[in-house]
Coordinates of C-alpha atoms in Angstrom, one line a residue:
Chain L
M1 CA -3.1 -7.1 23.3
H2 CA -4.1 -6.9 26.9
P3 CA -3.0 -10.8 28.3
A4 CA -6.4 -11.4 29.7
S5 CA -5.7 -14.3 32.7
S6 CA -9.0 -16.4 31.6
I7 CA -8.1 -16.7 28.0
I8 CA -4.6 -17.6 28.8
L9 CA -5.6 -20.5 30.6
F10 CA -8.5 -21.4 28.4
T11 CA -5.7 -21.8 25.6
T12 CA -3.6 -23.1 27.6
L13 CA -5.5 -26.0 29.1
S14 CA -7.7 -26.8 26.7
G15 CA -4.3 -27.3 24.3
L16 CA -2.7 -29.5 27.0
G17 CA -6.3 -31.6 27.6
Y18 CA -7.3 -31.9 23.6
G19 CA -3.8 -33.0 23.0
L20 CA -3.6 -35.8 25.6
A21 CA -7.4 -36.8 24.6
A22 CA -5.7 -37.3 21.2
M23 CA -2.9 -39.5 22.3
L24 CA -5.6 -41.6 24.5
G25 CA -7.8 -41.6 21.3
L26 CA -5.0 -43.2 19.1
G27 CA -4.3 -46.0 21.5
L28 CA -0.7 -45.0 22.8
L29 CA -2.1 -46.2 26.4
D30 CA -3.5 -49.5 28.1
P31 CA -7.2 -48.9 28.2
A32 CA -7.4 -51.3 30.9
L33 CA -4.8 -49.3 33.6
V34 CA -6.0 -47.2 36.4
S35 CA -3.6 -44.4 35.1
T36 CA -5.2 -44.9 31.7
K37 CA -8.2 -44.4 33.2
I38 CA -7.2 -40.7 35.4
A39 CA -5.6 -39.3 32.2
H40 CA -9.0 -40.0 30.2
V41 CA -10.8 -37.7 33.1
L42 CA -8.0 -35.4 33.3
A43 CA -7.9 -34.6 29.6
I44 CA -11.9 -34.1 30.2
L45 CA -11.3 -32.0 32.8
L46 CA -8.7 -30.0 31.5
I47 CA -10.6 -29.0 28.4
A48 CA -14.0 -28.4 30.3
G49 CA -11.8 -26.4 32.9
G50 CA -10.5 -24.1 30.2
L51 CA -13.7 -24.0 28.5
L52 CA -15.5 -22.9 31.5
A53 CA -12.5 -20.1 32.1
S54 CA -13.0 -18.8 28.6
T55 CA -16.6 -17.9 29.7
L56 CA -15.5 -15.5 32.2
H57 CA -14.4 -12.7 30.5
L58 CA -18.1 -12.5 28.7
G59 CA -20.0 -9.4 29.6
N60 CA -23.0 -11.6 29.5
P61 CA -22.0 -15.4 29.6
Q62 CA -25.6 -16.3 30.3
R63 CA -26.0 -16.2 26.7
A64 CA -23.1 -18.1 25.9
W65 CA -25.0 -20.7 24.0
R66 CA -26.0 -18.5 21.0
A67 CA -22.1 -18.7 20.2
L68 CA -23.3 -21.8 18.6
S69 CA -25.0 -20.4 16.0
Q70 CA -22.8 -18.4 13.7
W71 CA -20.4 -21.6 12.6
R72 CA -21.1 -20.2 8.8
S73 CA -18.8 -17.1 9.2
S74 CA -16.9 -17.4 12.7
W75 CA -13.7 -18.9 14.0
L76 CA -15.1 -18.7 17.4
S77 CA -18.5 -20.1 16.7
R78 CA -16.8 -23.0 15.0
E79 CA -14.6 -23.5 17.7
G80 CA -17.6 -23.6 20.0
V81 CA -19.7 -26.1 17.9
M82 CA -16.3 -28.3 17.5
A83 CA -15.7 -28.2 21.4
V84 CA -19.2 -29.4 22.2
A85 CA -19.1 -31.7 19.5
T86 CA -15.6 -33.1 20.5
F87 CA -16.9 -34.2 23.7
M88 CA -19.0 -37.0 22.6
P89 CA -16.2 -39.2 21.3
L90 CA -14.4 -38.2 23.8
L91 CA -17.0 -38.9 26.5
A92 CA -17.7 -42.3 24.8
S93 CA -13.8 -43.5 25.0
A94 CA -13.5 -42.3 28.6
W95 CA -16.6 -44.4 29.4
A96 CA -15.0 -47.6 27.5
S97 CA -11.9 -47.2 29.6
V98 CA -12.9 -46.3 32.9
F99 CA -15.8 -48.8 33.0
H100 CA -14.9 -51.5 30.5
D101 CA -11.3 -51.6 30.3
M102 CA -11.5 -51.4 26.5
R103 CA -10.5 -48.9 23.7
L104 CA -13.0 -48.2 21.1
P105 CA -10.7 -47.8 18.1
I106 CA -12.9 -45.7 15.4
T107 CA -14.1 -43.5 18.1
G108 CA -10.5 -43.2 19.0
L109 CA -9.7 -42.1 15.9
I110 CA -12.3 -39.7 15.3
G111 CA -11.9 -38.4 19.1
A112 CA -8.4 -37.4 17.9
A113 CA -8.9 -35.9 14.8
M114 CA -11.9 -33.7 16.3
C115 CA -9.3 -32.5 18.9
G116 CA -7.1 -31.5 16.5
V117 CA -9.8 -29.5 14.2
T118 CA -11.0 -28.3 17.4
V119 CA -7.4 -26.6 18.3
Y120 CA -7.5 -25.3 14.5
C121 CA -10.5 -23.4 14.9
T122 CA -9.0 -22.0 18.4
A123 CA -6.0 -20.6 16.7
M124 CA -7.8 -19.3 13.7
I125 CA -9.9 -17.2 16.1
Y126 CA -6.9 -15.1 16.7
A127 CA -5.0 -16.1 12.9
S128 CA -8.0 -14.4 11.1
L129 CA -7.7 -11.0 12.6
R130 CA -5.9 -8.9 10.1
A131 CA -6.2 -5.7 12.5
I132 CA -3.8 -7.9 14.6
Q133 CA -0.7 -8.6 12.3
A134 CA 1.3 -10.5 14.6
W135 CA -1.3 -13.2 14.9
N136 CA -2.4 -12.9 10.8
T137 CA -0.2 -16.0 9.9
P138 CA -0.4 -19.5 9.5
L139 CA 2.3 -19.9 11.7
T140 CA -0.5 -19.3 14.6
P141 CA -2.6 -22.5 14.0
A142 CA 0.7 -24.3 13.2
C143 CA 2.1 -23.4 16.7
Y144 CA -1.3 -24.1 18.3
L145 CA -1.4 -27.7 16.9
L146 CA 2.3 -28.6 17.8
F147 CA 1.8 -27.4 21.1
S148 CA -1.1 -29.2 21.7
L149 CA 0.8 -32.1 20.0
A150 CA 3.8 -32.0 22.2
G151 CA 1.7 -31.7 25.4
G152 CA -0.8 -34.1 24.8
L153 CA 2.8 -36.5 24.7
V154 CA 4.6 -35.5 27.4
L155 CA 1.5 -36.0 29.3
A156 CA 0.9 -39.2 27.7
A157 CA 4.5 -40.4 28.5
S158 CA 3.9 -39.1 32.3
F159 CA 0.9 -41.7 32.5
A160 CA 2.9 -44.4 30.9
T161 CA 5.2 -44.4 33.8
L162 CA 2.7 -44.4 35.9
G163 CA 1.3 -47.4 34.4
E164 CA 2.8 -50.1 31.5
G165 CA 6.1 -48.0 31.6
L166 CA 7.7 -45.7 29.1
S167 CA 8.3 -46.8 25.9
K168 CA 11.0 -45.2 24.2
W169 CA 8.9 -44.3 21.3
I170 CA 6.3 -42.4 23.1
A171 CA 9.3 -40.3 24.4
L172 CA 11.0 -40.2 20.6
A173 CA 8.1 -38.4 19.3
G174 CA 7.5 -36.0 22.4
T175 CA 10.7 -35.1 21.9
V176 CA 10.5 -34.5 18.1
A177 CA 6.9 -33.0 18.7
L178 CA 8.4 -30.2 21.2
A179 CA 11.5 -29.4 19.2
A180 CA 9.3 -28.8 16.3
A181 CA 6.7 -26.6 18.0
W182 CA 9.1 -24.7 19.4
G183 CA 11.2 -24.5 16.1
V184 CA 8.2 -23.2 14.4
K185 CA 7.5 -20.4 17.6
W186 CA 10.6 -19.1 17.2
A187 CA 9.7 -18.7 13.4
W188 CA 6.6 -17.1 14.4
W189 CA 8.6 -14.9 16.8
K190 CA 11.2 -13.9 14.4
R191 CA 8.2 -12.6 12.0
L192 CA 6.7 -10.7 14.8
R193 CA 9.8 -9.3 15.6
T194 CA 11.3 -8.3 12.1
M195 CA 8.1 -7.4 10.2
S196 CA 6.7 -3.8 9.2
P197 CA 3.5 -3.0 10.0
I198 CA 1.2 -3.2 7.4
S199 CA -1.1 0.0 8.9
T200 CA 0.9 3.3 10.2
P201 CA -0.2 6.3 11.4
A202 CA -0.2 7.5 8.1
S203 CA -2.6 5.0 6.5
A204 CA -4.7 5.3 9.7
T205 CA -5.1 8.9 8.7
G206 CA -4.8 8.8 5.1
L207 CA -2.5 12.4 5.7
G208 CA 0.9 10.4 5.1
A209 CA 0.9 12.6 1.7
I210 CA 1.0 15.9 3.5
G211 CA 4.3 14.8 6.0
T212 CA 4.9 12.6 8.9
V213 CA 1.7 12.1 10.9
R214 CA 2.1 11.4 14.7
L215 CA -0.4 11.8 17.5
F216 CA -0.9 15.2 18.8
E217 CA -3.7 14.8 21.7
R218 CA -5.8 11.7 22.3
P219 CA -9.6 11.9 22.6
H220 CA -9.7 11.8 26.2
V221 CA -7.1 12.6 29.1
N222 CA -7.8 8.8 30.9
E223 CA -7.8 5.5 29.3
N224 CA -10.5 3.6 27.6
Y225 CA -11.9 0.5 26.8
L226 CA -9.6 0.4 23.5
T227 CA -6.6 1.3 24.9
R228 CA -6.7 -1.0 28.1
E229 CA -8.0 -3.9 25.7
M230 CA -5.5 -3.2 22.9
G231 CA -2.9 -1.1 23.7
Y232 CA -0.7 -3.1 26.0
K233 CA 2.7 -3.0 25.5
V234 CA 5.7 -5.2 26.9
A235 CA 9.2 -3.9 26.9
R236 CA 11.4 -5.5 24.2
K237 CA 14.1 -6.5 26.3
H238 CA 11.5 -8.4 29.0
A239 CA 9.7 -10.1 25.8
A240 CA 13.2 -11.5 24.6
K241 CA 14.0 -13.2 28.2
L242 CA 10.5 -14.3 28.5
S243 CA 11.0 -16.2 25.3
L244 CA 14.1 -17.5 26.3
L245 CA 12.5 -18.8 29.7
A246 CA 9.8 -20.0 28.0
T247 CA 11.6 -22.4 25.7
A248 CA 14.1 -23.4 28.2
A249 CA 10.9 -24.1 30.7
G250 CA 8.6 -25.5 28.2
G251 CA 10.8 -27.3 25.4
V252 CA 14.6 -27.7 26.7
L253 CA 13.9 -29.0 30.0
P254 CA 11.1 -31.5 28.9
C255 CA 13.0 -32.7 25.9
L256 CA 15.7 -33.6 28.2
F257 CA 13.9 -35.0 31.2
L258 CA 11.9 -37.5 28.8
S259 CA 15.3 -38.3 27.0
I260 CA 16.4 -39.6 30.3
A261 CA 13.0 -40.8 31.5
A262 CA 13.2 -43.1 28.6
L263 CA 16.6 -44.8 30.2
S264 CA 15.4 -44.6 34.0
G265 CA 13.5 -47.1 36.3
T266 CA 9.9 -46.4 36.9
W267 CA 10.2 -43.8 39.5
M268 CA 12.8 -42.1 38.1
A269 CA 11.1 -41.6 35.1
A270 CA 7.7 -41.0 36.7
T271 CA 9.3 -38.1 38.5
L272 CA 11.2 -36.7 35.6
C273 CA 8.1 -36.7 33.4
T274 CA 6.0 -34.9 36.1
L275 CA 8.6 -32.3 35.8
A276 CA 8.6 -32.5 32.4
V277 CA 5.0 -31.9 32.4
A278 CA 5.4 -29.3 35.0
G279 CA 8.0 -27.4 32.7
F280 CA 5.7 -27.3 30.0
A281 CA 2.9 -25.9 31.7
L282 CA 5.0 -23.2 32.5
G283 CA 6.7 -22.7 29.5
M284 CA 2.9 -22.8 27.5
L285 CA 1.8 -20.2 30.4
V286 CA 4.5 -18.0 29.4
E287 CA 4.2 -18.3 25.8
R288 CA 0.4 -17.6 26.0
W289 CA 1.1 -14.7 27.8
L290 CA 3.6 -13.4 25.6
F291 CA 1.1 -14.3 22.3
F292 CA -1.4 -11.7 24.1
A293 CA 1.4 -9.2 25.3
E294 CA 3.5 -8.7 22.2
A295 CA 0.8 -8.3 19.8
R296 CA -0.1 -4.8 18.8
H297 CA -3.0 -3.6 17.6
A298 CA -3.8 -1.7 14.3
V299 CA -5.9 0.9 16.4
M300 CA -3.2 2.0 18.4
N301 CA -2.1 4.0 15.3
Y302 CA -5.0 6.5 16.5
Y303 CA -3.8 6.2 20.1
G304 CA -0.1 7.0 19.7
G305 CA 1.0 3.4 20.6
Chain W
M1 CA -26.7 -13.6 11.0
T2 CA -23.3 -12.6 10.8
L3 CA -22.9 -13.1 7.2
L4 CA -22.3 -9.9 5.3
P5 CA -25.4 -9.2 2.8
S6 CA -24.8 -11.6 -0.6
A7 CA -25.7 -8.7 -2.7
P8 CA -24.2 -5.0 -2.3
P9 CA -27.2 -3.0 -0.2
P10 CA -29.0 -0.4 -2.5
K11 CA -28.2 2.2 -0.5
K12 CA -24.7 2.9 1.2
L13 CA -25.7 5.2 4.0
G14 CA -22.6 6.9 5.7
L15 CA -20.2 9.7 6.5
V16 CA -18.1 12.0 4.8
I17 CA -15.9 13.7 7.3
D18 CA -13.9 17.0 6.1
L19 CA -10.7 17.3 7.7
D20 CA -10.0 20.8 6.5
V21 CA -13.0 22.2 8.4
C22 CA -12.9 20.0 11.7
V23 CA -11.7 22.6 14.4
G24 CA -11.8 19.9 17.4
C25 CA -14.6 21.5 19.6
H26 CA -15.9 18.0 20.6
A27 CA -19.5 18.8 20.1
C28 CA -20.2 15.8 18.0
V29 CA -18.9 13.6 20.6
I30 CA -21.4 15.2 23.3
S31 CA -24.1 15.1 21.2
C32 CA -23.6 11.7 20.0
K33 CA -23.1 10.6 23.3
E34 CA -26.3 12.4 24.3
W35 CA -28.7 10.7 21.6
N36 CA -27.3 7.6 21.8
T37 CA -27.3 7.3 25.5
G38 CA -30.9 7.8 25.5
G39 CA -31.7 5.9 22.1
Y40 CA -31.0 2.5 20.5
G41 CA -29.8 0.1 23.1
S42 CA -28.5 0.3 26.4
A43 CA -27.6 3.6 27.7
L44 CA -23.5 4.6 27.1
S45 CA -22.7 4.0 30.7
D46 CA -19.5 5.6 32.4
Q47 CA -17.5 4.3 35.1
D48 CA -15.8 6.3 38.2
P49 CA -17.9 9.2 36.8
Y50 CA -16.9 12.4 39.1
G51 CA -14.0 10.4 40.1
A52 CA -10.1 10.6 39.2
D53 CA -10.4 7.9 37.0
V54 CA -13.3 8.3 34.9
T55 CA -14.0 6.3 31.8
G56 CA -16.7 5.8 29.7
T57 CA -18.0 4.4 26.1
F58 CA -18.3 6.6 23.3
L59 CA -19.3 5.8 19.7
N60 CA -17.5 9.1 18.1
R61 CA -13.8 10.2 19.8
I62 CA -11.6 13.4 17.9
H63 CA -8.0 12.4 17.8
T64 CA -5.6 15.2 17.0
F65 CA -2.6 14.9 14.9
E66 CA 0.4 16.8 14.1
I67 CA 1.5 16.7 10.6
V68 CA 5.6 17.7 10.0
P69 CA 5.9 17.6 6.1
E70 CA 9.4 16.4 4.6
G71 CA 12.3 18.0 5.9
G72 CA 10.2 20.6 8.1
E73 CA 10.2 21.9 11.2
I74 CA 8.8 21.0 14.3
V75 CA 5.6 23.0 15.5
G76 CA 6.3 26.3 15.5
E77 CA 5.4 30.1 14.9
A78 CA 6.9 30.0 11.4
G79 CA 7.2 25.9 10.8
D80 CA 4.9 23.9 8.5
A81 CA 3.4 21.5 10.8
R82 CA 0.4 21.3 11.0
I83 CA -2.7 20.4 13.4
V84 CA -5.5 18.0 11.7
H85 CA -8.2 17.5 14.3
F86 CA -9.6 13.7 13.3
P87 CA -13.1 12.6 14.3
K88 CA -13.3 8.8 14.5
S89 CA -16.4 6.7 14.6
C90 CA -17.8 3.7 12.9
L91 CA -16.9 3.4 8.9
H92 CA -19.8 1.0 8.0
C93 CA -17.7 -0.9 6.6
D94 CA -18.7 -3.1 3.3
D95 CA -16.3 -6.3 4.2
A96 CA -17.1 -5.3 7.6
P97 CA -14.9 -8.3 9.8
C98 CA -16.7 -7.1 13.1
V99 CA -19.9 -8.9 11.6
T100 CA -18.3 -12.0 10.4
V101 CA -16.3 -12.7 13.4
C102 CA -19.3 -12.7 15.9
P103 CA -20.2 -15.6 17.1
T104 CA -23.7 -14.9 18.2
G105 CA -25.2 -13.4 15.3
A106 CA -25.4 -10.2 17.2
S107 CA -23.4 -8.2 15.0
Y108 CA -24.8 -7.6 11.4
K109 CA -24.8 -5.6 8.5
R110 CA -28.2 -4.3 7.4
E111 CA -29.1 -5.4 3.3
E112 CA -31.3 -2.5 3.0
D113 CA -28.7 0.3 3.8
G114 CA -25.4 -0.9 4.9
I115 CA -25.8 0.0 8.5
V116 CA -23.4 -1.9 10.4
L117 CA -25.5 -2.8 14.0
V118 CA -25.5 -4.6 17.3
D119 CA -28.7 -6.3 18.3
E120 CA -28.0 -6.2 21.7
D121 CA -30.1 -9.0 23.2
K122 CA -27.7 -11.4 21.6
C123 CA -24.8 -9.7 22.4
I124 CA -22.6 -12.1 24.9
G125 CA -19.8 -9.1 25.3
C126 CA -16.9 -11.7 24.1
G127 CA -15.3 -8.5 22.7
L128 CA -13.6 -10.2 19.6
C129 CA -15.5 -7.6 17.2
A130 CA -13.7 -5.0 18.8
W131 CA -10.5 -7.1 18.1
S132 CA -11.4 -7.4 14.7
C133 CA -11.6 -3.9 14.0
A134 CA -8.9 -2.0 13.3
Y135 CA -11.0 1.5 13.5
G136 CA -11.5 0.9 17.1
A137 CA -14.9 1.8 16.4
R138 CA -16.7 -0.4 19.1
E139 CA -16.4 -0.3 22.7
M140 CA -17.7 -2.5 25.3
D141 CA -20.3 -1.2 27.5
L142 CA -18.6 -2.2 30.7
A143 CA -22.1 -2.1 32.9
A144 CA -24.4 -3.7 30.2
G145 CA -21.6 -6.0 29.3
V146 CA -22.4 -5.5 25.6
M147 CA -20.9 -4.0 22.7
K148 CA -21.8 -0.5 21.7
K149 CA -21.0 0.9 18.2
C150 CA -22.6 3.8 16.1
T151 CA -25.6 3.4 14.7
L152 CA -25.4 5.8 12.1
C153 CA -28.5 7.4 14.2
V154 CA -30.7 4.7 12.6
D155 CA -33.4 5.7 15.1
R156 CA -33.0 9.0 14.1
I157 CA -32.4 9.2 9.9
Y158 CA -36.0 7.2 9.5
N159 CA -37.8 8.7 12.3
E160 CA -40.8 10.5 10.8
T161 CA -41.8 12.2 14.2
L162 CA -39.0 14.4 13.7
A163 CA -38.4 17.6 11.5
E164 CA -36.9 16.6 8.3
V165 CA -33.8 18.7 8.7
D166 CA -33.2 16.5 11.8
R167 CA -33.3 13.2 10.2
V168 CA -29.4 13.0 10.0
P169 CA -27.2 11.9 12.6
S170 CA -27.1 13.4 15.5
C171 CA -23.1 14.2 15.1
V172 CA -24.1 16.0 11.4
R173 CA -26.8 18.1 12.8
T174 CA -24.5 19.3 16.0
C175 CA -21.6 19.9 14.1
P176 CA -21.1 23.9 13.8
A177 CA -18.3 24.1 11.3
N178 CA -20.3 22.1 9.0
A179 CA -17.5 19.0 8.8
R180 CA -19.8 16.2 8.9
H181 CA -21.7 15.3 5.9
Y182 CA -24.4 12.7 6.0
G183 CA -25.7 10.6 2.9
D184 CA -25.8 7.7 0.3
L185 CA -22.4 6.9 -0.8
S186 CA -23.5 4.3 -3.4
D187 CA -25.5 7.0 -5.5
P188 CA -22.8 8.8 -7.5
G189 CA -25.1 12.3 -7.5
S190 CA -25.7 12.8 -4.2
N191 CA -23.9 15.2 -2.3
V192 CA -21.5 12.9 -0.1
S193 CA -20.8 11.2 -3.3
I194 CA -19.8 14.6 -5.0
L195 CA -17.9 15.8 -2.0
V196 CA -15.6 12.7 -2.4
A197 CA -15.3 13.1 -6.2
E198 CA -14.4 16.6 -6.0
R199 CA -11.8 16.9 -3.2
G200 CA -10.4 13.5 -3.1
G201 CA -12.1 11.5 -0.8
F202 CA -10.2 8.6 0.9
D203 CA -10.4 5.6 2.8
L204 CA -8.9 5.0 5.9
M205 CA -6.3 1.8 6.4
P206 CA -7.2 0.6 2.8
E207 CA -4.8 -2.0 3.5
Q208 CA -7.3 -3.6 5.8
G209 CA -9.1 -4.6 3.0
T210 CA -12.4 -3.8 5.0
R211 CA -13.8 -1.3 2.3
P212 CA -15.1 1.6 4.6
V213 CA -18.2 3.5 3.3
N214 CA -17.2 6.6 5.2
K215 CA -15.0 8.6 3.6
Y216 CA -12.3 11.3 4.7
L217 CA -11.5 14.8 2.6
P218 CA -8.2 15.8 3.2
P219 CA -7.0 19.0 4.5
R220 CA -6.6 21.6 1.6
P221 CA -3.0 22.7 0.4
R222 CA -1.9 25.5 2.6
D223 CA 0.1 28.6 1.9
R224 CA 3.8 28.6 3.3
L225 CA 4.5 31.0 5.4
A226 CA 7.7 31.0 4.7
D227 CA 6.5 31.6 1.0
K228 CA 5.5 35.1 2.3
A229 CA 8.8 37.2 2.0
M230 CA 6.9 40.7 2.8
P231 CA 4.4 40.7 5.9
L232 CA 1.2 41.9 4.3
A233 CA 1.2 45.1 6.0
E234 CA 4.2 46.3 4.7
N235 CA 2.9 45.4 1.1
S236 CA 1.1 48.7 -0.9
D237 CA 0.8 47.0 -3.9
G238 CA -2.4 47.8 -6.0
A239 CA -3.0 51.1 -4.2
K240 CA -5.3 53.5 -6.2
G241 CA -6.4 57.4 -6.0
F242 CA -5.1 59.4 -2.5
F243 CA -3.8 55.8 -1.0
A244 CA -1.5 55.7 -4.3
W245 CA -0.4 59.1 -3.8
L246 CA 0.2 59.2 -0.4
D247 CA 2.0 55.9 -0.8
G248 CA 4.3 57.9 -3.3
V249 CA 4.7 60.9 -1.4
L250 CA 5.5 58.9 1.9
D251 CA 8.0 56.6 0.0
R252 CA 9.7 60.1 -1.1
I253 CA 10.4 61.6 2.3

């Protein structure tokens, strides 16, 4: 699948934003501190930025409001509805913190739960597509949810170092969430790289009973929408290297930095946590790029790819 | 509404494509593009149409496959490999994932005849339906920014201003080899259902769970060239009268 930068940005930014918003909703940070107020604003900006990025790839973005109508059958529509609805508790929580130095416990909990549901809907857009076997697994939403949680905790740890100081519990929770997220991701990669395709040129043409089917000629000499959108291929050796790179930058380093930060002084901890956030964001971008680039679409059985 | 029809449609209009007959001339591709660029919805645009990198929207494309039998040779004069031309357009699936993934209600399956269509005024061009289709039946038109797909020529088949013989999809009307057949696949007595039953018509990628309406007919078994030990021209079996006498005389000389 073609790794469109708008969609990579959307899933990365909104995943981070919802994670941070959920941690704020759970009350991990002191609502009266300036750092927490900034965290509230940042979470909303990340989510809004991600959603705006997602409209960039639309052919007719002026009609995007229509995407809220088909929640009964479409995960994309459900995601849109949940995204809009989740803004309400998040904005209320942010308002209470920024202007009244207080936390709304019930609104916060509802907001955190809705963040989780929204991220789940985002993941199910991909996981529900049977034509893309790599995505069509419950491991896909598991990865999205765990990465969002881990990102939220790493961001929350950073803001804690700038405010009340990093508690060992946040650092520990962040380390555990990071390990769980990358562990599940490696299970996802293992499945992708060892599975045998459910659809083959033989089943795509129905001619497998006669013999070995292979493409002789494409319909047209040049590329078309389908081959551009779904024919993206990444070399296996690069995919392996990139997944190691993503895990190192987005998993190993943030774990290490969080652990050291929990034992360090204020400025050292702040620096380390900022580096952890940067590493995690870089790792996520690479992971999301691979998520698309490595996935093979069944239609390529008709295009010899 | 992008829910699939709750009851099975009373009619299932679709195509039956005969892979034994298709000669790969691409006439259906051209007639499809011609009819549908001026018919239902926005035009089927081309990008860089006179340049080196021409590309465009098509609702019907012909792929060509090479099939090598078990233990067979690669393509060659006496080998057993064969070429099959493979027309592909929307299969108007009963369980069309392209319909249910649509977030706007633009993509729908008609309750009366099962045709899958796009209401272009509602389409936001997100491309998710094209992703959901294992068959590559949907292509985004880059000029209009909306999804295009085979309409089964819905603006021909019910069009009473056309002569009755023309009230079939453009590709079917055009095919010079008669490889494409159109009809109601829910009616076991229809021409297309009989073809499917007699020739062993099959679904593409049944494992995708889409239950396509369109069916494909397999190529008929072919004589193996290797089984014909003696070239036809050297065989005089069955000669009668003067030719039998001449055959005998010439053998004796």
